[in-house]
CSV table of C-alpha atoms in Angstrom, one decimal:
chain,number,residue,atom,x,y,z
P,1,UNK,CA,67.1,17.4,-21.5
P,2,UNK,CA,67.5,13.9,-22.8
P,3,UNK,CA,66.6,12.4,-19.4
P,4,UNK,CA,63.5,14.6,-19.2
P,5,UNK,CA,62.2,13.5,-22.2
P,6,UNK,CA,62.7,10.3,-21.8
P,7,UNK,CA,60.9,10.4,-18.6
P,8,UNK,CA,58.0,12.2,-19.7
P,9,UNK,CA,57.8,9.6,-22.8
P,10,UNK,CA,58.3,6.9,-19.8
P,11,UNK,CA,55.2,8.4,-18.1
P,12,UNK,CA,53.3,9.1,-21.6
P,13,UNK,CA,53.2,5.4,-21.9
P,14,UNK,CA,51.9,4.6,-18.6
P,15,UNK,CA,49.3,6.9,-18.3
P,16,UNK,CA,48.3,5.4,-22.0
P,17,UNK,CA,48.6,2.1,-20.4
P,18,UNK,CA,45.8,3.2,-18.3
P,19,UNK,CA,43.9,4.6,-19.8
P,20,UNK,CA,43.3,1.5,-22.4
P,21,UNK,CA,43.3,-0.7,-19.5
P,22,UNK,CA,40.1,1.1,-18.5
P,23,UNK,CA,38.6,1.5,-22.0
P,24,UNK,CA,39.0,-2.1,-21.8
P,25,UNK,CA,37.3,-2.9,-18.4
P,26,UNK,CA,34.6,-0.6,-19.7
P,27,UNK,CA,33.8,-3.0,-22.7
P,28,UNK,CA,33.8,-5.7,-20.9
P,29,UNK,CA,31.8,-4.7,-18.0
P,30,UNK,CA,29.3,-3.3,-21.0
P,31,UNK,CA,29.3,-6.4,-23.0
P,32,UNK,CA,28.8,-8.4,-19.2
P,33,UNK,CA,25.4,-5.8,-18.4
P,34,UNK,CA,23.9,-6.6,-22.2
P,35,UNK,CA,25.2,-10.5,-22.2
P,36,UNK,CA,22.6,-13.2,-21.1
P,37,UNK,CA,24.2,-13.1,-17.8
P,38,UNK,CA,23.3,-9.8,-16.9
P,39,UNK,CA,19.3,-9.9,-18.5
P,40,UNK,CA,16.8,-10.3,-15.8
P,41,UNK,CA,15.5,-14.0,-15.7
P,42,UNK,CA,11.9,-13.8,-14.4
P,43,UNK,CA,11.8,-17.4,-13.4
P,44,UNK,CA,15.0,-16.9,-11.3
P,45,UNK,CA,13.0,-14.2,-9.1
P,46,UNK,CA,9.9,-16.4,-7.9
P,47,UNK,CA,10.5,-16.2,-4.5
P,48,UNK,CA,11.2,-12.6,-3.9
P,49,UNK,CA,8.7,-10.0,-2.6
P,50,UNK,CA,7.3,-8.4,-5.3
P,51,UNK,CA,4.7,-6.3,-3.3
P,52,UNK,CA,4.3,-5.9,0.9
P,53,UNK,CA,0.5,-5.5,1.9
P,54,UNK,CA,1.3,-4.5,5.4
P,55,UNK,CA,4.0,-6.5,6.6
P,56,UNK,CA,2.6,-9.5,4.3
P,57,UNK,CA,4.5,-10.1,1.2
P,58,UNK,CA,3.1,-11.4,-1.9
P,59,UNK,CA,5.9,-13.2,-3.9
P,60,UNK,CA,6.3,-13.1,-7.8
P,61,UNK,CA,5.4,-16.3,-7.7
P,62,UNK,CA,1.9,-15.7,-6.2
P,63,UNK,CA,1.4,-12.6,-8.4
P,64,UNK,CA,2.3,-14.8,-11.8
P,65,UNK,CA,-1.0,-16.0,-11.4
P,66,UNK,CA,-2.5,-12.4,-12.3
P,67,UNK,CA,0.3,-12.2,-14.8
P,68,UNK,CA,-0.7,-15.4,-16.2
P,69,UNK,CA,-4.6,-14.5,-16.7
P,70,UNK,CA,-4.2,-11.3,-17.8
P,71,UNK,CA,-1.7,-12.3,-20.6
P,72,UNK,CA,-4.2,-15.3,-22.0
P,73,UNK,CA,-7.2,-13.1,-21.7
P,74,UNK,CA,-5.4,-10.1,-23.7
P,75,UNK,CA,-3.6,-12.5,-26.0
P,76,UNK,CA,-7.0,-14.2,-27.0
P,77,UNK,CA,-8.0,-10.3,-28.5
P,78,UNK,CA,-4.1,-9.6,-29.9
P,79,UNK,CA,-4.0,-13.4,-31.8
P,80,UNK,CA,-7.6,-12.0,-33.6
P,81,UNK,CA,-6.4,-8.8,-33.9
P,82,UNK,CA,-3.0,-10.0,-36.2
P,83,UNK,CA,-2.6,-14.0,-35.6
P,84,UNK,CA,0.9,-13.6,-37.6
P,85,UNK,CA,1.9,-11.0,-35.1
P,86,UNK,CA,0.3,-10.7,-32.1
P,87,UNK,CA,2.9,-8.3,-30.4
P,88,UNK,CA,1.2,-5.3,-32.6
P,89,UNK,CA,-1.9,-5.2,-30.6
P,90,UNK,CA,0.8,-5.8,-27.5
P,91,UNK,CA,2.3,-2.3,-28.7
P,92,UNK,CA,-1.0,-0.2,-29.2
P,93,UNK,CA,-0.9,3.1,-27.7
P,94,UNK,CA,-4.3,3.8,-25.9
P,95,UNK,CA,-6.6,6.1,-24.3
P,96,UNK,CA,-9.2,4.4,-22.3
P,97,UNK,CA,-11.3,7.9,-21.4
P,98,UNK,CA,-9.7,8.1,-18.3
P,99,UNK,CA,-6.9,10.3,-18.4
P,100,UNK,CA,-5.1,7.1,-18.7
P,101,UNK,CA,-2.7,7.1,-21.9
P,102,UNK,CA,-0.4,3.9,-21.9
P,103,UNK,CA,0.7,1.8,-24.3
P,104,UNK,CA,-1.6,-1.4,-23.7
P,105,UNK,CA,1.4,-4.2,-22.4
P,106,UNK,CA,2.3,-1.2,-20.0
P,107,UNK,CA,-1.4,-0.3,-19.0
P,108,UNK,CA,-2.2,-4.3,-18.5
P,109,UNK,CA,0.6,-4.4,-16.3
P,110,UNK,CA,-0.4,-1.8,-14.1
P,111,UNK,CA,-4.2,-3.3,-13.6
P,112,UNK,CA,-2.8,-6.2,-13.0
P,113,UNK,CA,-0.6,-5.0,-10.7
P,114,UNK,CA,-3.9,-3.4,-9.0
P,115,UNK,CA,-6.2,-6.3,-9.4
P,116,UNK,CA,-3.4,-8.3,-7.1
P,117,UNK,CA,-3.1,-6.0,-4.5
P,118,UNK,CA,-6.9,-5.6,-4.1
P,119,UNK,CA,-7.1,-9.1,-3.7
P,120,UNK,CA,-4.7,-8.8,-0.8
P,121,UNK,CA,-5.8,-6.5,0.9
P,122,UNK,CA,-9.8,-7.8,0.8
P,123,UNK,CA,-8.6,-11.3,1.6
P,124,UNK,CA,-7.0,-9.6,5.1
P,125,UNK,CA,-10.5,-8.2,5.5
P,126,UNK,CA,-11.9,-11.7,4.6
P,127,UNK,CA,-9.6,-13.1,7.6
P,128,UNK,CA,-10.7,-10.4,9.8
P,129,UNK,CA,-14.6,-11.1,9.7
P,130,UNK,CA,-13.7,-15.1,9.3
P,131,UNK,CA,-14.8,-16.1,6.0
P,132,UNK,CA,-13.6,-19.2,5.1
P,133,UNK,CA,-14.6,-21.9,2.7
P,134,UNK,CA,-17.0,-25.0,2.9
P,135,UNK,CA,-15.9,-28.4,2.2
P,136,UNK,CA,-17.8,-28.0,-1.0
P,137,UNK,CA,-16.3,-24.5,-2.1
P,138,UNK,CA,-12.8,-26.5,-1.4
P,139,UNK,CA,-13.5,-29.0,-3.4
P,140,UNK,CA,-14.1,-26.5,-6.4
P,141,UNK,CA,-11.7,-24.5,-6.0
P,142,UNK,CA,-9.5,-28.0,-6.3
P,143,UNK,CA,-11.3,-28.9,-9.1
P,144,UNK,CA,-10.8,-25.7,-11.1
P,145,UNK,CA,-7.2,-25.7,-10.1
P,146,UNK,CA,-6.8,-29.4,-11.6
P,147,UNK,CA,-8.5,-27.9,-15.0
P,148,UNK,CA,-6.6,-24.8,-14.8
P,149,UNK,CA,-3.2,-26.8,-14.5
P,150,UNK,CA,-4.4,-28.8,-17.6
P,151,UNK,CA,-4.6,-25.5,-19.9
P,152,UNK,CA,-1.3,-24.5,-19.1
P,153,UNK,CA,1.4,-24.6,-21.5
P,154,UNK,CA,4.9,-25.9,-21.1
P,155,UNK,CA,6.2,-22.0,-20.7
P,156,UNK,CA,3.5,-21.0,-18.2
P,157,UNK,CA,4.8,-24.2,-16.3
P,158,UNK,CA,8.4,-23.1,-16.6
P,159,UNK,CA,8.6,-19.3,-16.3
P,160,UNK,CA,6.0,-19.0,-13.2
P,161,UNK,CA,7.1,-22.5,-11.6
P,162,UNK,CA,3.5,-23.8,-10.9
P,163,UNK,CA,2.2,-27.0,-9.8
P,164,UNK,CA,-1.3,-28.3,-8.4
P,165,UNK,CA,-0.3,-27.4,-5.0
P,166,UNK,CA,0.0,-23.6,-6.1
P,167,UNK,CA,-2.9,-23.4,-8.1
P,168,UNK,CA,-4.7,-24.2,-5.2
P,169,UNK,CA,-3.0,-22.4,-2.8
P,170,UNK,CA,-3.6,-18.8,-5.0
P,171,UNK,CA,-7.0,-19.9,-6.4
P,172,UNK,CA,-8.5,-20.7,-2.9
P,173,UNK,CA,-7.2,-17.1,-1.6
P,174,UNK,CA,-9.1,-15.8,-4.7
P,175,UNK,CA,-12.4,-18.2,-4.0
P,176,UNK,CA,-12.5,-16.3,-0.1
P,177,UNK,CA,-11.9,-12.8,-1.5
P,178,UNK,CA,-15.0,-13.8,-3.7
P,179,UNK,CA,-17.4,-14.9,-1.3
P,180,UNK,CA,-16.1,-11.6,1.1
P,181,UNK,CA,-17.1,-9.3,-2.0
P,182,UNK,CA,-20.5,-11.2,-2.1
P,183,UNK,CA,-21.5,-10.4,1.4
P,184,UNK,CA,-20.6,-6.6,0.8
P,185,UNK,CA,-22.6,-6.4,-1.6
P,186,UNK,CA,-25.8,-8.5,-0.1
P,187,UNK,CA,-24.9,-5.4,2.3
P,188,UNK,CA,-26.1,-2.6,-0.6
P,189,UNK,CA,-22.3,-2.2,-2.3
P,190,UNK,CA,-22.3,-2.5,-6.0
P,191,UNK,CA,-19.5,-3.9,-7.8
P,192,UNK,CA,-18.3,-1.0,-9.1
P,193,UNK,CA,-17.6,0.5,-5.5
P,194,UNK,CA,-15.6,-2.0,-4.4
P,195,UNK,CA,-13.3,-2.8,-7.5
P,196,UNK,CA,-10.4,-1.1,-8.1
P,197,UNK,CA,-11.0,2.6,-8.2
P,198,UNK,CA,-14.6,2.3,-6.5
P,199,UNK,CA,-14.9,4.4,-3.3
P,200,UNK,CA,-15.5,1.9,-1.0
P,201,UNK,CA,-12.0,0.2,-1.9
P,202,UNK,CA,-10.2,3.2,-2.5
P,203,UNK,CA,-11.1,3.9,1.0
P,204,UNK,CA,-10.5,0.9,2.4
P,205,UNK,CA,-6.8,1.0,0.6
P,206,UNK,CA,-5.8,3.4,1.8
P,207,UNK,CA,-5.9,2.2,5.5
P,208,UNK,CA,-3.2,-0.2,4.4
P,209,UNK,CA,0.3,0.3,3.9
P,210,UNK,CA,1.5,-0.7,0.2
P,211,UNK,CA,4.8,-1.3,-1.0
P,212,UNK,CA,6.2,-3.0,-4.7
P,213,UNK,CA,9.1,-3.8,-6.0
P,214,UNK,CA,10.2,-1.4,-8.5
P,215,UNK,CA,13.4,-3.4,-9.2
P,216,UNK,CA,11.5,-6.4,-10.5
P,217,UNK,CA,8.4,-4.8,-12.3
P,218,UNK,CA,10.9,-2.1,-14.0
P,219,UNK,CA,12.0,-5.2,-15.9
P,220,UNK,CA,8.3,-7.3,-16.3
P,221,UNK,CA,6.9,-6.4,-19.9
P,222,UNK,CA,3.4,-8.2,-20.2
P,223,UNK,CA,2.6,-9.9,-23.5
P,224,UNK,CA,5.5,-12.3,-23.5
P,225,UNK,CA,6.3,-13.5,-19.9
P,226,UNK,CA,3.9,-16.5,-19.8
P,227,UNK,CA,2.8,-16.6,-23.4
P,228,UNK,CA,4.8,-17.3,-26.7
């Protein structure tokens, strides 16, 4: 009888052993998931596909551009709104009249998210009718990129990795989709059919095939990625 207890005691201690041992793993591994370690960096994900148009991806980096103008142009109504606290107007729950109940830094997200992809998709139907850009229009475009680049602050520089180059690489894409919306609409299309949501582009999207990355925009919460 001695010998069996002692041997279940002997096993007792094992399985408690264990079962700490796991408990402990299980801290750790929680405290590795909530340290720095394991928080999403957005500037460490620049070069990954955050949307496919077709088989053309659009990196983060190229979409931190809409990220970038739609956080200044919001931020400019939140700092009037409460300049002490900005991040209230951020956290506004709204109802635009359109069945479409978000909280603002989740509805911005979501038309920016739209405005990029229309872009893409109107700038492969700017390559397919060969609209390009005079010398002239390039030269713009290069000089609004050199002014844009001078408004940018040290954390729009950092988190979206932009230089000159860049600027002019997204802004000139934007400057063809432009002049391609122009001739639709010498053509009789009004604005409001070919923006996001129109029937003309809702048509034409859905000719493409779309795809996002729901890993990295689960984590993206506008109102503080590019702004302070």
């Amino acid at each position: 009888m001695d010998r069996i207890k002692k041997s279940m005691e002997k096993n007792f201690d094992a399985w408690l052993m264990a079962t700490v041992g796991v408990i402990f793993l299980c801290i750790i591994g929680f405290m590795y998931v909530h340290s720095g370690r394991g928080r999403f960096v957005y500037s460490e994900h620049l070069d990954d596909a955050a949307f496919k148009v077709n088989d053309t991806e659009i990196t983060l980096k190229e979409a931190s551009y809409y990220v970038m103008v739609i956080e200044s142009n919001i931020n400019e109504a939140a700092l009037q709104y409460n300049a002490n606290d900005p991040k209230r107007y951020w956290n506004i729950y709204m109802n635009d009249g359109e069945n479409r109940s978000n909280f603002l830094s989740a509805q911005a997200k979501e038309d920016m998210k739209a405005s990029c992809i229309r872009d893409a998709i109107y700038y492969m139907e700017a390559q397919k009718a060969g609209v390009s850009l005079s010398k002239e229009e390039k030269e713009q475009v290069m000089d609004d990129a050199y002014e844009q680049e001078k408004l940018m602050t040290g954390k729009m520089l950092e988190v979206t990795g932009y230089e000159y180059s860049d600027l002019c690489y997204v802004m000139e894409k934007i400057a063809i989709v432009k002049k391609y919306i122009n001739t639709l609409m010498e053509k009789g299309y009004t604005e409001e059919q070919l923006d996001v949501g129109g029937e003309y582009y809702e048509e034409l999207k859905g000719t493409y095939s779309l795809w996002e990355n729901e890993d990295i925009w689960d984590e993206v919460t506008l109102g503080s990625v590019t702004i302070n």
